[in-house]
Amino acid sequence: DIVLTQSPGTLSLSPGERATLSCRASQSVSRDYLAWFQQKPGLAPRLLIYGATSRATGIPDRFRGSGSGTDFTLTITRLEPEDFAVYYCQQCGSSPYTFGQGTKLEIK
Amino acid sequence: QVQLVQSGSELKKPGASVKVSCKASGYALSSYAMNWVRQAPGQGLEWVGWINTNTGDPTYAQGFTGRFVFSLDTSVNTAFLQISSLKAEDAAVYYCARSYAMDVWGQGTTVTVSS
């Protein structure tokens, strides 16, 4: 199974700052099958990024995905109050599909 | 508007069964695969498996074989997850999510297991 390790576990930042979230895979993941999700308390996850770099419909351009192989990054260029949430990376290129353990982005 | 609407919260006793529904609207169920994802209280996301909505062939993640069963009723554009012989550790929110990309999610169904 491909293990996805996200870091940091918690990231404390202020609105307007830049957030950089990391996702490292235990083996190579095709760029086509690496996604990022945002989840707010009590709500279902929401697809932000698919194919490592493509924004899903309606996702603001401050969300940027990058990376390849075993190292992927989600960058939020300028944090808005609504961006504080938990973020998960996920791979769907190899069964079983797996999620990272999540990064909690909290207001400093 | 494309959406997935899941059935309501369930409270079940240990050993009972539960069937969660996921009704697709705005598109044909058979056009995209359907995934199921579990989230235990305070925990992260765990992939349960997926079902090929054309053939009905299911794929279950390890740890979800035997008691977990996916099914479809394409006449009502609905996918189902049935869990039998419920255990306390099955208590979670269960989500359906469309396609390998998981681009559309249901709102989640909370399954509580308690005597």
Short mmCIF file of C-alpha atoms in Angstrom, two decimals:
data_model
loop_
_atom_site.label_atom_id
_atom_site.label_comp_id
_atom_site.label_asym_id
_atom_site.label_seq_id
_atom_site.Cartn_x
_atom_site.Cartn_y
_atom_site.Cartn_z
CA ASP A 1 0.00 0.00 0.00
CA ILE A 2 1.15 3.56 -0.67
CA VAL A 3 1.48 5.47 2.59
CA LEU A 4 1.03 9.23 2.40
CA THR A 5 2.66 11.26 5.15
CA GLN A 6 1.57 14.84 5.54
CA SER A 7 3.50 17.56 7.32
CA PRO A 8 3.18 19.49 9.44
CA GLY A 9 0.41 17.98 11.51
CA THR A 10 -0.76 21.44 12.50
CA LEU A 11 0.08 24.75 10.89
CA SER A 12 -0.67 28.00 12.72
CA LEU A 13 -0.80 31.05 10.49
CA SER A 14 -2.59 34.36 10.17
CA PRO A 15 -4.90 35.53 7.40
CA GLY A 16 -2.89 36.99 4.56
CA GLU A 17 0.06 34.67 5.12
CA ARG A 18 1.25 31.92 2.80
CA ALA A 19 0.65 28.27 3.72
CA THR A 20 2.76 25.39 2.47
CA LEU A 21 1.51 21.86 3.11
CA SER A 22 3.56 18.79 2.27
CA CYS A 23 2.57 15.25 1.26
CA ARG A 24 5.23 12.58 0.92
CA ALA A 25 4.45 9.16 -0.56
CA SER A 26 6.14 5.88 0.37
CA GLN A 27 6.49 5.10 -3.34
CA SER A 28 6.08 7.03 -6.55
CA VAL A 29 2.59 8.31 -7.36
CA SER A 30 1.57 9.28 -10.86
CA ARG A 31 0.86 13.00 -11.01
CA ASP A 32 -2.47 12.17 -12.62
CA TYR A 33 -3.69 10.52 -9.45
CA LEU A 34 -2.70 12.84 -6.61
CA ALA A 35 -5.44 15.00 -5.12
CA TRP A 36 -5.93 17.43 -2.27
CA PHE A 37 -9.13 17.85 -0.25
CA GLN A 38 -10.30 20.44 2.25
CA GLN A 39 -12.58 19.50 5.13
CA LYS A 40 -14.30 21.85 7.53
CA PRO A 41 -15.89 20.66 10.80
CA GLY A 42 -19.14 18.79 10.27
CA LEU A 43 -18.89 18.91 6.50
CA ALA A 44 -17.88 16.51 3.78
CA PRO A 45 -14.46 16.86 2.20
CA ARG A 46 -14.21 19.06 -0.88
CA LEU A 47 -11.95 18.39 -3.84
CA LEU A 48 -9.46 21.23 -4.29
CA ILE A 49 -6.74 19.87 -6.56
CA TYR A 50 -6.63 16.83 -8.85
CA GLY A 51 -3.86 15.58 -11.07
CA ALA A 52 -1.42 17.16 -8.62
CA THR A 53 -1.80 20.64 -10.13
CA SER A 54 -5.30 21.18 -11.56
CA ARG A 55 -7.83 23.14 -9.55
CA ALA A 56 -11.29 21.67 -9.27
CA THR A 57 -14.29 23.65 -10.43
CA GLY A 58 -14.84 26.81 -8.42
CA ILE A 59 -11.58 26.62 -6.47
CA PRO A 60 -9.83 30.02 -6.18
CA ASP A 61 -6.45 30.43 -7.80
CA ARG A 62 -4.76 31.08 -4.45
CA PHE A 63 -4.77 27.26 -4.11
CA ARG A 64 -1.84 25.77 -6.01
CA GLY A 65 -0.70 22.18 -6.24
CA SER A 66 2.76 21.08 -7.27
CA GLY A 67 5.13 18.16 -7.10
CA SER A 68 5.81 14.78 -8.64
CA GLY A 69 7.07 11.32 -7.78
CA THR A 70 6.96 11.07 -4.00
CA ASP A 71 6.82 14.73 -2.99
CA PHE A 72 3.78 16.93 -3.44
CA THR A 73 2.86 20.35 -2.09
CA LEU A 74 -0.29 22.36 -1.62
CA THR A 75 0.33 26.08 -1.39
CA ILE A 76 -2.26 28.63 -0.37
CA THR A 77 -0.72 31.88 -1.47
CA ARG A 78 -2.66 34.31 0.71
CA LEU A 79 -4.83 32.85 3.45
CA GLU A 80 -8.44 33.91 3.72
CA PRO A 81 -10.46 33.33 6.94
CA GLU A 82 -12.44 30.55 5.23
CA ASP A 83 -9.27 28.58 4.42
CA PHE A 84 -8.72 27.44 8.00
CA ALA A 85 -9.61 23.75 7.88
CA VAL A 86 -8.07 20.29 7.63
CA TYR A 87 -6.37 19.33 4.38
CA TYR A 88 -5.84 15.80 3.09
CA CYS A 89 -3.78 14.51 0.21
CA GLN A 90 -4.93 11.33 -1.51
CA GLN A 91 -3.66 8.98 -4.18
CA CYS A 92 -5.95 7.01 -6.48
CA GLY A 93 -3.40 5.55 -8.84
CA SER A 94 -2.83 2.35 -6.94
CA SER A 95 -5.34 0.24 -5.03
CA PRO A 96 -6.01 0.62 -2.21
CA TYR A 97 -6.54 4.33 -2.58
CA THR A 98 -5.02 6.05 0.42
CA PHE A 99 -5.26 9.36 2.24
CA GLY A 100 -2.69 11.21 4.25
CA GLN A 101 -3.43 11.72 7.91
CA GLY A 102 -4.26 15.38 7.37
CA THR A 103 -2.82 18.80 8.15
CA LYS A 104 -4.86 21.09 10.36
CA LEU A 105 -4.50 24.72 9.32
CA GLU A 106 -5.44 26.89 12.27
CA ILE A 107 -5.61 30.60 12.90
CA LYS A 108 -2.64 31.96 14.79
CA GLN B 1 -27.02 20.47 -10.29
CA VAL B 2 -24.83 17.45 -9.67
CA GLN B 3 -25.16 16.16 -6.14
CA LEU B 4 -25.14 13.07 -3.98
CA VAL B 5 -27.72 12.88 -1.22
CA GLN B 6 -27.24 10.26 1.47
CA SER B 7 -29.71 8.73 3.87
CA GLY B 8 -30.04 9.94 7.43
CA SER B 9 -28.23 9.03 10.62
CA GLU B 10 -28.59 5.51 11.94
CA LEU B 11 -28.47 4.15 15.48
CA LYS B 12 -27.95 0.41 15.57
CA LYS B 13 -27.20 -2.23 18.16
CA PRO B 14 -24.08 -4.37 17.92
CA GLY B 15 -24.71 -7.32 15.63
CA ALA B 16 -27.38 -5.53 13.61
CA SER B 17 -27.11 -4.43 9.98
CA VAL B 18 -27.37 -1.03 8.37
CA LYS B 19 -27.87 0.05 4.76
CA VAL B 20 -26.76 3.52 3.72
CA SER B 21 -28.05 5.00 0.48
CA CYS B 22 -26.46 7.54 -1.82
CA LYS B 23 -28.77 9.03 -4.44
CA ALA B 24 -27.19 10.73 -7.41
CA SER B 25 -28.89 13.61 -9.14
CA GLY B 26 -27.87 15.73 -12.09
CA TYR B 27 -26.09 12.86 -13.79
CA ALA B 28 -26.53 9.15 -14.54
CA LEU B 29 -25.18 6.94 -11.76
CA SER B 30 -23.66 4.55 -14.30
CA SER B 31 -21.51 7.31 -15.81
CA TYR B 32 -19.01 7.39 -12.95
CA ALA B 33 -17.61 4.95 -10.41
CA MET B 34 -18.70 5.38 -6.81
CA ASN B 35 -16.36 5.33 -3.85
CA TRP B 36 -17.16 4.90 -0.18
CA VAL B 37 -15.06 6.58 2.50
CA ARG B 38 -15.21 6.20 6.27
CA GLN B 39 -14.33 8.76 8.92
CA ALA B 40 -14.28 7.55 12.50
CA PRO B 41 -14.95 10.16 15.20
CA GLY B 42 -12.10 12.66 15.35
CA GLN B 43 -10.10 10.70 12.79
CA GLY B 44 -9.00 11.05 9.19
CA LEU B 45 -10.42 9.68 5.98
CA GLU B 46 -10.27 5.97 5.15
CA TRP B 47 -11.15 4.47 1.79
CA VAL B 48 -13.64 1.62 2.08
CA GLY B 49 -13.66 0.74 -1.62
CA TRP B 50 -15.44 1.44 -4.86
CA ILE B 51 -18.06 -0.02 -7.16
CA ASN B 52 -18.05 -0.07 -10.94
CA THR B 53 -21.47 1.42 -11.64
CA ASN B 54 -21.60 -0.13 -15.11
CA THR B 55 -20.91 -3.74 -14.15
CA GLY B 56 -21.71 -3.66 -10.44
CA ASP B 57 -18.28 -5.11 -9.65
CA PRO B 58 -17.10 -4.01 -6.21
CA THR B 59 -13.58 -3.58 -4.88
CA TYR B 60 -13.11 -3.51 -1.12
CA ALA B 61 -10.11 -2.25 0.77
CA GLN B 62 -8.42 -4.62 3.16
CA GLY B 63 -10.32 -4.66 6.39
CA PHE B 64 -13.63 -4.06 4.66
CA THR B 65 -14.19 -7.48 3.16
CA GLY B 66 -16.96 -9.79 4.28
CA ARG B 67 -19.26 -7.51 6.27
CA PHE B 68 -19.29 -4.56 3.86
CA VAL B 69 -21.29 -4.85 0.65
CA PHE B 70 -21.77 -2.29 -2.12
CA SER B 71 -24.79 -2.44 -4.37
CA LEU B 72 -26.67 -0.36 -6.93
CA ASP B 73 -30.18 0.37 -8.05
CA THR B 74 -29.74 2.20 -11.32
CA SER B 75 -33.50 2.55 -11.76
CA VAL B 76 -33.44 5.10 -8.94
CA ASN B 77 -29.87 6.30 -9.54
CA THR B 78 -28.79 5.13 -6.11
CA ALA B 79 -25.79 3.36 -4.63
CA PHE B 80 -25.84 1.50 -1.35
CA LEU B 81 -23.44 0.45 1.37
CA GLN B 82 -24.60 -2.33 3.66
CA ILE B 83 -22.71 -3.26 6.79
CA SER B 84 -23.68 -6.44 8.62
CA SER B 85 -22.81 -7.74 12.09
CA LEU B 86 -22.09 -4.21 13.26
CA LYS B 87 -19.32 -3.67 15.79
CA ALA B 88 -18.58 -0.68 17.97
CA GLU B 89 -15.61 0.17 15.79
CA ASP B 90 -17.88 0.57 12.74
CA ALA B 91 -19.27 3.76 14.27
CA ALA B 92 -18.31 6.54 11.89
CA VAL B 93 -19.48 8.90 9.21
CA TYR B 94 -19.71 7.15 5.87
CA TYR B 95 -19.42 9.18 2.68
CA CYS B 96 -20.07 8.30 -0.93
CA ALA B 97 -17.89 10.11 -3.45
CA ARG B 98 -18.17 10.16 -7.22
CA SER B 99 -15.47 8.87 -9.58
CA TYR B 100 -11.82 8.04 -9.01
CA ALA B 101 -11.28 11.79 -8.57
CA MET B 102 -13.87 12.00 -5.78
CA ASP B 103 -15.09 15.26 -7.24
CA VAL B 104 -18.56 15.17 -5.70
CA TRP B 105 -19.31 13.96 -2.18
CA GLY B 106 -22.44 13.09 -0.32
CA GLN B 107 -23.13 14.93 2.92
CA GLY B 108 -22.24 11.87 4.98
CA THR B 109 -24.26 9.40 7.03
CA THR B 110 -23.48 8.95 10.71
CA VAL B 111 -23.69 5.36 11.89
CA THR B 112 -23.79 4.95 15.65
CA VAL B 113 -23.38 1.49 17.17
CA SER B 114 -24.53 1.21 20.76
CA SER B 115 -26.40 -1.21 22.92
#
